[in-house]
Amino acid sequence: MADKYNAENIITETQKRISNAFDVFDHESNKTVDVREIGTIIRSLGCFPSETDLHDIIAELEEEEPTGFVRYEKFLPTMTKILLERKFRPITEDLLLQAFEVLDQQKKGHLEPEELTKYLTQEGEPFTQEEIDEMLSAAVDPDKNVILYKDFVSMMTFDDTR
Amino acid sequence: MGCGTSIAIENQTRPSETAIKAAILIQRWYRRYVARLEMRRRYTWNIFQSIEYAGEQDQLQLSSFFSFMLDNFTQINGNGPDLISHLLDSVVDPLTEEVRQLKYEQIVVPESYSGPRLSFPLSVTDTNALLSAFKEEQTLHGKYVLQLLYETKKFLKQMPNVIYLSTSYAKEITICGDLHGRLDDLLLIFYKNGLPSAENPYIFNGDFVDRGKKSTEIIIILFAFLLLYPDHMHLNRGNHEDHIMNLRYGFTKEVMQKYKTHGREILQLLQDVFSLLPLATVIDNKVLIVHGGISDKTDLDFLSTVERHKVKSALRFPKRSIDHLNVQQSQSRRSSSRHSGRSKLDSPRSSGRTSRASRRRKKHFTKQGSCSSSSSSSSSSSSVVDILWSDPKNPNGCSPNSFRGGGCYFGPDVTQALLQKHGLCLLIRSHECKQEGYELCHNGQVITIFSASNYYEEGSNRGAYVKLGPELVPRFFQYQVSRSTRKLTLHQRVRVAEGSALRALKEKLYTHRSELMAAFQQYDIDNTGRISTSEWAQVVESVLRLDLPWRTLRPRLARLCADGNVEYESCFEDISPGDPIPPVTPNLAETLYRYRTDLEIIFNIIDKDHSGQISIEEFRQTWKLFSSHLGVAVNDQTIDDMARSIDFNKDGSIDFNEFLEAFRVVHKLDVKEQQQG
């Protein structure tokens, strides 16, 4: 009995979180959001999907005749499932640091901006110019002109909202 | 050696599996990081807008207060001031034009004054001198301000309500939106786009003043160019070109601070100048430019007949003016206006979709026994209010603009209908801050253009202007004034704006503390100090009446305890009161905090000579009126004690700025940060 109550509680809380996040982007207050904001909403709810993952989700959420908008009625069940199943698990600080260390083949303890740019704009799901520019503006140490990734990771994973 | 390098090169051209995986991981992680920042930026934006519009909605409260006073009091007491005459302060010019002009010419400017000395008619030398002076933070002497305003008033009197322009071949017109006293933005526009001239015409679409600190400089520059290039410089009126808005949003204060001797006269002249600003501009009979928007009743021909200078403020319609606010008949048109052949005059709107605010005003009018002309006069003034206050929205239809308390929300069908009616193809308006400085809506038929960058806070938004050539295809140009020379990262920009928004929100929570606590406690029967997140969100939303994502905001506003519930008192922790005045009870203090701005406006109106002082009697009476209107129970003794304790000099007058300062909240975290240096 208690478990069922808890389970229901969890679902309601989850749905309210989803609803709140959705509302932030619902400009017309008519329970729809621009399809281009779906990625942001999903990510802000704690998930780390890849771009491919997002394309699949969006394909599911769009209408038969794509309107450019996603309705809340469709979004809610999909998102609830994603959260309850804990899909797209978070990337921890350690994992992130390891990733940078892998890229630092010569074990210098830092990365050159060109090195990082090459990887991130040419491999995987490449960054746009805007994305790499923004990341470098925060990552590159202005005096040494290199990326001290250990410091960078610490800084970026620090949650200043708590 | 050779082998070594070639292997190294090979490694560089073909990254390993693990490296690719690492890159993907970083990309996935970073995109999520950015999304979280975007979410914070977005709700910060929502907070700013909600509070801004809620503040503007308070204007409605103020105007209903004036109605209340008009209904119930004709005079305060025998010796006291006639509050009503304060309100019906229509600027009657007792001096003739020649005398006034002479008076200004005779003002002596001291030798020590090193600022620009204008000579009329203005020349390019004068405008250049003004621009240089303002860049150097100099102030233009009051004499020249008065002369400039006086010339501007004379000039604007000849202008029609709606101005028709044309683009000749190879000339582009530049249209700018709200500036709100941001001189840096104006200078940046001139730098990027050139100064106004015959080859470079400009339209400024209202809201030149309020909020920013350089409103005076902006209107001086704009009016100077207006006089210098009357055919190539055009100004539309905005909803902030309104002396009551100026009392609340900072322009009045700015003028009085910069011009101690001539400030009052400058403000009086400005009342006239603002109300004489044209309401709309039409380019090539195809593009309509107004500050706010339109309603389903808007008609350009009708608009051309309104006596615009009678609508001094959207926020009050004193009884006396009604009789003068007649709709001109089609035969007596202004000489310089050009119209199409139709002399259509819409019949007075009796029912239908007038805004809530004008409906309330109409009720007031009939109580005073005005004749049937009231409906036509209110339709004149409401047609002006619609132009200055309305906002476009996506749903079809036209409904009262409850956010602003004036004007409407108009849908794509309303836009389409108006454009079709007058053979137009585009509506350009301002009035709303947009993150990118501009935004299109209604299938590209409406452009919003906003020219004050960093409007809410450093990094909050870009500014923009739009250029139209003969082919009438809009070209947008964006910019952002940056206070710091080093570019801020995305995170820093978001944090600064967010901090400011959250501070404003926390103040709101604090000033509604008793109501909130009472509501919280209804959910907390056992007095544990805790309630669920849902309950917390519900209470806050219903008390503050701000439509915000409270659950998302909760972590920034209130603490959770171990069992996952919200410690509701923690949302008041970060704020402490300023130095309280002893006889004031906490409840009264809260009311004073909440209505601080409204009280400030009323004090400013009563303080006719803008000295910063009002008599104790005036203070007493104002407060009694206001609190009885609000339904707040304050006993006379408390008011008297308060008044006496504020009267530090014991000379029977109160420095109300000092009084209001006592009710400014202090943010504890700010104090801590300052102490840590």
Short mmCIF file of C-alpha atoms in Angstrom, two decimals, chain B residues 90-492:
data_model
loop_
_atom_site.label_atom_id
_atom_site.label_comp_id
_atom_site.label_asym_id
_atom_site.label_seq_id
_atom_site.Cartn_x
_atom_site.Cartn_y
_atom_site.Cartn_z
CA SER B 90 -3.50 71.04 -17.14
CA VAL B 91 -0.74 73.32 -18.20
CA VAL B 92 -2.37 76.62 -18.94
CA ASP B 93 0.11 78.94 -20.52
CA PRO B 94 -0.54 82.41 -19.16
CA LEU B 95 2.26 84.05 -21.07
CA THR B 96 1.99 84.77 -24.75
CA GLU B 97 4.44 83.21 -27.13
CA GLU B 98 6.54 86.32 -27.57
CA VAL B 99 6.79 86.93 -23.85
CA ARG B 100 7.79 83.37 -23.16
CA GLN B 101 10.43 83.43 -25.86
CA LEU B 102 11.82 86.64 -24.45
CA LYS B 103 11.85 85.21 -20.97
CA TYR B 104 14.01 82.31 -22.08
CA GLU B 105 16.35 84.54 -24.04
CA GLN B 106 16.91 86.59 -20.95
CA ILE B 107 18.06 83.70 -18.84
CA VAL B 108 21.67 84.37 -18.01
CA VAL B 109 24.15 81.59 -18.56
CA PRO B 110 27.22 82.00 -16.34
CA GLU B 111 30.65 82.44 -17.90
CA SER B 112 31.81 79.36 -16.07
CA TYR B 113 29.42 77.17 -18.07
CA SER B 114 31.49 75.18 -20.49
CA GLY B 115 28.75 73.20 -22.18
CA PRO B 116 27.18 73.78 -25.58
CA ARG B 117 25.47 77.09 -26.25
CA LEU B 118 22.71 76.56 -28.76
CA SER B 119 21.56 79.15 -31.24
CA PHE B 120 18.28 78.92 -33.08
CA PRO B 121 17.63 77.95 -35.80
CA LEU B 122 19.90 75.00 -35.06
CA SER B 123 22.76 73.97 -37.28
CA VAL B 124 24.98 70.94 -37.55
CA THR B 125 27.44 72.71 -35.27
CA ASP B 126 24.86 72.61 -32.52
CA THR B 127 24.04 68.92 -32.87
CA ASN B 128 27.72 68.03 -33.01
CA ALA B 129 28.36 70.11 -29.93
CA LEU B 130 25.54 68.31 -28.12
CA LEU B 131 26.84 64.88 -29.04
CA SER B 132 30.38 65.70 -27.92
CA ALA B 133 29.16 67.28 -24.71
CA PHE B 134 27.01 64.32 -23.76
CA LYS B 135 29.82 61.90 -24.52
CA GLU B 136 31.82 63.90 -21.99
CA GLU B 137 29.00 63.64 -19.45
CA GLN B 138 28.24 67.34 -19.60
CA THR B 139 24.79 68.75 -18.97
CA LEU B 140 23.09 71.21 -21.26
CA HIS B 141 22.17 74.41 -19.46
CA GLY B 142 18.50 74.79 -18.54
CA LYS B 143 18.11 77.86 -20.72
CA TYR B 144 18.90 75.92 -23.88
CA VAL B 145 16.74 73.02 -22.80
CA LEU B 146 13.78 75.38 -22.40
CA GLN B 147 14.45 77.04 -25.73
CA LEU B 148 14.85 73.70 -27.44
CA LEU B 149 11.62 72.37 -25.96
CA TYR B 150 9.81 75.55 -26.84
CA GLU B 151 10.90 75.39 -30.47
CA THR B 152 10.04 71.70 -30.57
CA LYS B 153 6.57 72.42 -29.25
CA LYS B 154 6.01 75.08 -31.90
CA PHE B 155 7.19 72.71 -34.58
CA LEU B 156 5.13 69.72 -33.44
CA LYS B 157 1.94 71.77 -33.32
CA GLN B 158 1.99 71.87 -37.10
CA MET B 159 2.37 68.13 -37.41
CA PRO B 160 -0.59 65.84 -38.07
CA ASN B 161 -1.33 62.79 -35.94
CA VAL B 162 -0.28 60.47 -38.74
CA ILE B 163 2.74 61.32 -40.84
CA TYR B 164 3.08 60.00 -44.40
CA LEU B 165 6.58 59.45 -45.74
CA SER B 166 8.07 58.04 -48.86
CA THR B 167 11.34 56.35 -49.64
CA SER B 168 12.83 57.84 -52.72
CA TYR B 169 15.07 55.73 -54.88
CA ALA B 170 18.21 54.53 -53.08
CA LYS B 171 17.24 55.98 -49.73
CA GLU B 172 16.74 53.67 -46.80
CA ILE B 173 14.84 54.72 -43.71
CA THR B 174 16.13 53.50 -40.36
CA ILE B 175 13.59 52.67 -37.67
CA CYS B 176 14.60 52.43 -34.02
CA GLY B 177 12.56 51.19 -31.08
CA ASP B 178 12.53 51.90 -27.34
CA LEU B 179 15.60 53.62 -25.97
CA HIS B 180 14.49 54.24 -22.37
CA GLY B 181 17.19 56.68 -21.46
CA ARG B 182 20.07 54.49 -22.66
CA LEU B 183 22.35 57.05 -24.26
CA ASP B 184 25.03 54.46 -25.01
CA ASP B 185 22.63 52.60 -27.26
CA LEU B 186 21.71 55.74 -29.19
CA LEU B 187 25.36 56.66 -29.65
CA LEU B 188 26.11 53.13 -30.79
CA ILE B 189 23.33 53.31 -33.37
CA PHE B 190 24.67 56.61 -34.68
CA TYR B 191 28.15 55.15 -34.78
CA LYS B 192 27.11 52.07 -36.71
CA ASN B 193 24.49 53.65 -38.91
CA GLY B 194 25.51 57.30 -39.20
CA LEU B 195 23.91 60.49 -37.93
CA PRO B 196 20.50 61.58 -39.18
CA SER B 197 20.65 63.64 -42.37
CA ALA B 198 18.88 64.11 -45.66
CA GLU B 199 20.57 60.97 -46.97
CA ASN B 200 20.02 59.05 -43.76
CA PRO B 201 16.46 59.47 -42.47
CA TYR B 202 15.37 58.05 -39.12
CA ILE B 203 12.17 57.19 -37.31
CA PHE B 204 12.28 56.77 -33.53
CA ASN B 205 9.31 54.80 -32.37
CA GLY B 206 8.64 56.12 -28.86
CA ASP B 207 9.69 55.39 -25.26
CA PHE B 208 12.73 57.65 -25.33
CA VAL B 209 12.62 58.22 -21.57
CA ASP B 210 12.27 56.48 -18.19
CA ARG B 211 14.25 53.69 -16.54
CA GLY B 212 17.64 54.64 -18.00
CA LYS B 213 19.64 57.48 -16.51
CA LYS B 214 20.15 59.60 -19.61
CA SER B 215 16.61 60.28 -20.73
CA THR B 216 17.20 64.03 -20.78
CA GLU B 217 20.20 63.71 -23.06
CA ILE B 218 18.30 61.43 -25.40
CA ILE B 219 15.37 63.74 -25.91
CA ILE B 220 17.65 66.72 -26.31
CA ILE B 221 19.50 64.94 -29.10
CA LEU B 222 16.34 63.65 -30.74
CA PHE B 223 14.54 66.99 -30.62
CA ALA B 224 17.64 68.81 -31.88
CA PHE B 225 17.81 66.55 -34.92
CA LEU B 226 14.08 66.91 -35.34
CA LEU B 227 14.43 70.67 -35.66
CA LEU B 228 17.51 70.41 -37.81
CA TYR B 229 16.10 67.88 -40.29
CA PRO B 230 12.33 68.16 -40.07
CA ASP B 231 11.78 66.15 -43.23
CA HIS B 232 14.20 63.38 -42.39
CA MET B 233 13.77 62.83 -38.68
CA HIS B 234 10.50 61.54 -37.24
CA LEU B 235 9.43 60.75 -33.72
CA ASN B 236 6.40 58.70 -32.69
CA ARG B 237 4.92 58.96 -29.26
CA GLY B 238 5.37 56.03 -26.88
CA ASN B 239 3.45 55.13 -23.74
CA HIS B 240 6.28 56.52 -21.65
CA GLU B 241 5.94 59.96 -23.24
CA ASP B 242 3.43 60.57 -20.46
CA HIS B 243 4.11 62.66 -17.38
CA ILE B 244 2.47 60.26 -14.95
CA MET B 245 4.52 57.35 -16.21
CA ASN B 246 7.54 59.62 -15.82
CA LEU B 247 6.70 60.20 -12.17
CA ARG B 248 6.88 56.51 -11.57
CA TYR B 249 9.63 55.35 -13.87
CA GLY B 250 12.33 57.86 -13.17
CA PHE B 251 12.33 60.59 -15.80
CA THR B 252 10.77 63.24 -13.57
CA LYS B 253 13.33 62.52 -10.89
CA GLU B 254 16.15 62.71 -13.41
CA VAL B 255 15.04 66.11 -14.66
CA MET B 256 14.62 67.52 -11.17
CA GLN B 257 18.05 66.29 -10.17
CA LYS B 258 19.83 67.67 -13.22
CA TYR B 259 17.92 70.96 -13.37
CA LYS B 260 17.37 72.34 -9.91
CA THR B 261 16.38 75.81 -11.07
CA HIS B 262 14.46 75.17 -14.24
CA GLY B 263 13.35 71.58 -13.71
CA ARG B 264 9.74 72.32 -13.00
CA GLU B 265 9.31 74.50 -16.05
CA ILE B 266 11.07 71.95 -18.19
CA LEU B 267 8.66 69.28 -16.98
CA GLN B 268 5.67 71.46 -17.70
CA LEU B 269 6.85 72.12 -21.22
CA LEU B 270 7.54 68.45 -21.68
CA GLN B 271 3.94 67.59 -20.84
CA ASP B 272 2.91 69.57 -23.89
CA VAL B 273 5.71 68.37 -26.11
CA PHE B 274 5.00 64.74 -25.36
CA SER B 275 1.33 65.04 -26.06
CA LEU B 276 2.10 66.80 -29.34
CA LEU B 277 4.27 63.99 -30.64
CA PRO B 278 2.68 62.31 -33.65
CA LEU B 279 1.01 58.98 -33.07
CA ALA B 280 1.91 57.10 -36.23
CA THR B 281 4.06 57.13 -39.33
CA VAL B 282 3.23 55.52 -42.65
CA ILE B 283 5.91 54.76 -45.25
CA ASP B 284 4.97 54.60 -48.93
CA ASN B 285 1.36 53.98 -47.91
CA LYS B 286 2.46 50.45 -47.18
CA VAL B 287 4.18 50.28 -43.79
CA LEU B 288 2.53 51.47 -40.59
CA ILE B 289 4.72 52.35 -37.62
CA VAL B 290 3.25 52.88 -34.15
CA HIS B 291 4.70 52.39 -30.70
CA GLY B 292 2.42 49.75 -29.15
CA GLY B 293 0.03 48.26 -31.66
CA ILE B 294 -3.55 48.30 -32.78
CA SER B 295 -6.99 47.13 -31.80
CA ASP B 296 -9.89 45.88 -33.85
CA LYS B 297 -11.28 49.42 -33.66
CA THR B 298 -8.19 51.16 -34.98
CA ASP B 299 -8.79 53.29 -38.03
CA LEU B 300 -6.17 55.63 -39.43
CA ASP B 301 -8.68 58.13 -40.71
CA PHE B 302 -10.34 58.37 -37.33
CA LEU B 303 -6.96 58.55 -35.67
CA SER B 304 -6.05 61.53 -37.83
CA THR B 305 -8.95 63.52 -36.41
CA VAL B 306 -8.25 63.00 -32.73
CA GLU B 307 -7.02 66.02 -30.80
CA ARG B 308 -3.93 64.24 -29.68
CA HIS B 309 -2.59 67.00 -27.49
CA LYS B 310 -5.55 66.60 -25.17
CA VAL B 311 -4.49 63.09 -24.27
CA LYS B 312 -1.76 64.15 -21.88
CA SER B 313 -1.70 60.87 -20.05
CA ALA B 314 -3.18 57.47 -20.63
CA LEU B 315 -3.59 57.13 -16.90
CA ARG B 316 -6.02 59.78 -15.97
CA PHE B 317 -8.88 61.56 -17.63
CA PRO B 318 -9.84 64.51 -15.47
CA LYS B 319 -13.43 65.55 -15.77
CA ARG B 320 -12.69 69.00 -17.06
CA SER B 321 -10.91 67.79 -20.14
CA ILE B 322 -13.82 65.67 -21.29
CA ASP B 323 -15.78 68.66 -22.42
CA HIS B 324 -12.87 69.79 -24.55
CA LEU B 325 -12.07 66.38 -25.90
CA ASN B 326 -14.39 66.60 -28.88
CA VAL B 327 -13.96 64.55 -31.96
CA GLN B 328 -13.29 66.83 -34.84
CA GLN B 329 -15.74 66.56 -37.68
CA SER B 330 -14.39 65.57 -41.06
CA GLN B 331 -14.56 69.06 -42.52
CA SER B 332 -12.25 70.73 -40.03
CA ARG B 333 -9.11 68.73 -40.67
CA ARG B 334 -5.68 69.91 -39.79
CA SER B 335 -4.20 71.83 -42.70
CA SER B 336 -0.96 69.95 -43.07
CA SER B 337 -2.34 66.44 -42.95
CA ARG B 338 -2.75 64.41 -46.07
CA HIS B 339 -5.56 61.95 -46.28
CA SER B 340 -7.12 59.64 -48.73
CA GLY B 341 -10.44 60.85 -50.08
CA ARG B 342 -12.52 59.03 -47.52
CA SER B 343 -13.76 61.20 -44.69
CA LYS B 344 -14.97 58.29 -42.67
CA LEU B 345 -15.68 58.79 -39.05
CA ASP B 346 -16.35 55.77 -36.95
CA SER B 347 -19.48 56.05 -34.87
CA PRO B 348 -18.87 56.20 -31.15
CA ARG B 349 -18.34 52.79 -29.67
CA SER B 350 -20.91 52.14 -27.04
CA SER B 351 -20.29 48.52 -26.24
CA GLY B 352 -17.76 46.12 -27.56
CA ARG B 353 -14.20 45.59 -26.71
CA THR B 354 -12.99 48.63 -24.92
CA SER B 355 -10.25 47.83 -22.46
CA ARG B 356 -11.05 47.30 -18.83
CA ALA B 357 -9.35 50.54 -17.98
CA SER B 358 -11.34 52.71 -20.33
CA ARG B 359 -14.53 50.96 -19.32
CA ARG B 360 -13.85 51.93 -15.75
CA ARG B 361 -13.17 55.47 -16.79
CA LYS B 362 -16.40 55.59 -18.74
CA LYS B 363 -18.30 54.54 -15.63
CA HIS B 364 -16.67 57.39 -13.78
CA PHE B 365 -17.65 59.85 -16.44
CA THR B 366 -21.32 59.01 -16.37
CA LYS B 367 -21.32 59.35 -12.59
CA GLN B 368 -20.10 62.89 -13.01
CA GLY B 369 -22.99 63.55 -15.29
CA SER B 370 -21.14 64.02 -18.54
CA CYS B 371 -23.23 64.12 -21.65
CA SER B 372 -23.35 61.62 -24.45
CA SER B 373 -20.18 63.09 -25.87
CA SER B 374 -18.41 61.01 -23.26
CA SER B 375 -18.62 57.90 -25.37
CA SER B 376 -17.08 59.59 -28.39
CA SER B 377 -14.43 61.31 -26.32
CA SER B 378 -13.46 58.13 -24.59
CA SER B 379 -13.24 56.45 -27.96
CA SER B 380 -10.81 59.18 -29.03
CA SER B 381 -8.64 58.66 -26.02
CA SER B 382 -8.95 54.90 -26.10
CA SER B 383 -7.91 54.92 -29.74
CA VAL B 384 -4.76 56.71 -28.63
CA VAL B 385 -4.24 54.33 -25.72
CA ASP B 386 -4.63 51.37 -28.09
CA ILE B 387 -1.89 52.72 -30.34
CA LEU B 388 0.49 53.28 -27.44
CA TRP B 389 -0.19 50.25 -25.23
CA SER B 390 -1.32 47.22 -27.24
CA ASP B 391 0.65 44.00 -27.73
CA PRO B 392 0.40 41.38 -30.50
CA LYS B 393 -0.45 37.86 -29.47
CA ASN B 394 -0.78 34.65 -31.42
CA PRO B 395 -4.40 33.67 -30.81
CA ASN B 396 -6.92 35.36 -33.07
CA GLY B 397 -9.16 38.09 -31.76
CA CYS B 398 -8.82 41.24 -29.72
CA SER B 399 -9.06 41.27 -25.93
CA PRO B 400 -8.23 43.78 -23.18
CA ASN B 401 -4.58 43.84 -22.24
CA SER B 402 -4.84 42.75 -18.63
CA PHE B 403 -1.08 42.67 -18.15
CA ARG B 404 -0.63 46.32 -18.90
CA GLY B 405 -3.99 47.56 -17.77
CA GLY B 406 -4.51 49.44 -21.04
CA GLY B 407 -4.74 48.78 -24.75
CA CYS B 408 -5.37 45.32 -26.17
CA TYR B 409 -3.94 42.03 -27.17
CA PHE B 410 -4.43 41.81 -30.91
CA GLY B 411 -4.26 38.65 -32.98
CA PRO B 412 -3.12 37.94 -36.55
CA ASP B 413 -6.67 38.38 -37.84
CA VAL B 414 -6.82 41.91 -36.43
CA THR B 415 -3.49 42.74 -38.07
CA GLN B 416 -4.59 41.25 -41.35
CA ALA B 417 -7.86 43.19 -41.26
CA LEU B 418 -6.22 46.52 -40.56
CA LEU B 419 -3.53 46.08 -43.17
CA GLN B 420 -6.13 45.15 -45.72
CA LYS B 421 -8.42 48.04 -44.77
CA HIS B 422 -5.72 50.60 -45.50
CA GLY B 423 -3.85 48.74 -48.24
CA LEU B 424 -0.79 48.23 -46.03
CA CYS B 425 1.61 45.30 -46.01
CA LEU B 426 3.53 45.61 -42.73
CA LEU B 427 3.16 46.85 -39.16
CA ILE B 428 6.29 47.87 -37.27
CA ARG B 429 5.98 48.47 -33.54
CA SER B 430 8.08 48.45 -30.37
CA HIS B 431 6.93 48.45 -26.73
CA GLU B 432 8.15 44.93 -25.85
CA CYS B 433 11.70 43.93 -25.03
CA LYS B 434 12.96 41.09 -27.23
CA GLN B 435 16.06 39.02 -26.57
CA GLU B 436 17.41 39.47 -30.06
CA GLY B 437 16.33 43.13 -30.27
CA TYR B 438 13.64 42.30 -32.80
CA GLU B 439 11.01 39.70 -33.49
CA LEU B 440 8.56 38.87 -36.25
CA CYS B 441 5.08 37.57 -35.69
CA HIS B 442 1.66 37.30 -37.33
CA ASN B 443 3.17 35.55 -40.34
CA GLY B 444 5.77 38.24 -40.80
CA GLN B 445 3.21 41.02 -40.90
CA VAL B 446 4.30 42.46 -37.57
CA ILE B 447 7.84 43.41 -36.61
CA THR B 448 8.75 44.34 -33.04
CA ILE B 449 11.86 46.47 -32.87
CA PHE B 450 13.52 47.27 -29.54
CA SER B 451 16.67 49.37 -29.29
CA ALA B 452 17.69 49.30 -25.62
CA SER B 453 20.21 46.51 -25.17
CA ASN B 454 20.78 45.00 -21.73
CA TYR B 455 17.38 46.34 -20.79
CA TYR B 456 16.71 44.22 -17.72
CA GLU B 457 20.30 43.61 -16.80
CA GLU B 458 23.76 43.34 -18.29
CA GLY B 459 23.60 40.67 -20.95
CA SER B 460 19.83 40.26 -20.91
CA ASN B 461 19.18 41.16 -24.56
CA ARG B 462 20.46 42.73 -27.73
CA GLY B 463 19.19 45.95 -29.22
CA ALA B 464 18.32 46.32 -32.89
CA TYR B 465 17.22 48.69 -35.62
CA VAL B 466 15.63 47.97 -38.97
CA LYS B 467 16.24 49.58 -42.35
CA LEU B 468 13.68 49.81 -45.15
CA GLY B 469 14.46 50.73 -48.73
CA PRO B 470 12.10 51.38 -51.63
CA GLU B 471 11.51 47.65 -52.07
CA LEU B 472 10.33 47.62 -48.41
CA VAL B 473 12.28 44.51 -47.46
CA PRO B 474 13.40 44.92 -43.83
CA ARG B 475 17.07 44.53 -42.95
CA PHE B 476 17.89 44.04 -39.27
CA PHE B 477 20.99 45.19 -37.42
CA GLN B 478 21.76 44.05 -33.88
CA TYR B 479 24.15 45.28 -31.23
CA GLN B 480 24.83 45.08 -27.55
CA VAL B 481 26.39 47.74 -25.38
CA SER B 482 28.85 46.14 -23.04
CA ARG B 483 29.93 47.79 -19.83
CA SER B 484 32.91 45.56 -19.36
CA THR B 485 35.67 45.49 -21.94
CA ARG B 486 36.24 41.77 -21.54
CA LYS B 487 33.53 39.64 -23.10
CA LEU B 488 31.48 37.78 -20.53
CA THR B 489 31.00 34.05 -20.90
CA LEU B 490 27.52 32.67 -21.35
CA HIS B 491 27.54 31.53 -17.77
CA GLN B 492 28.50 34.94 -16.45
#
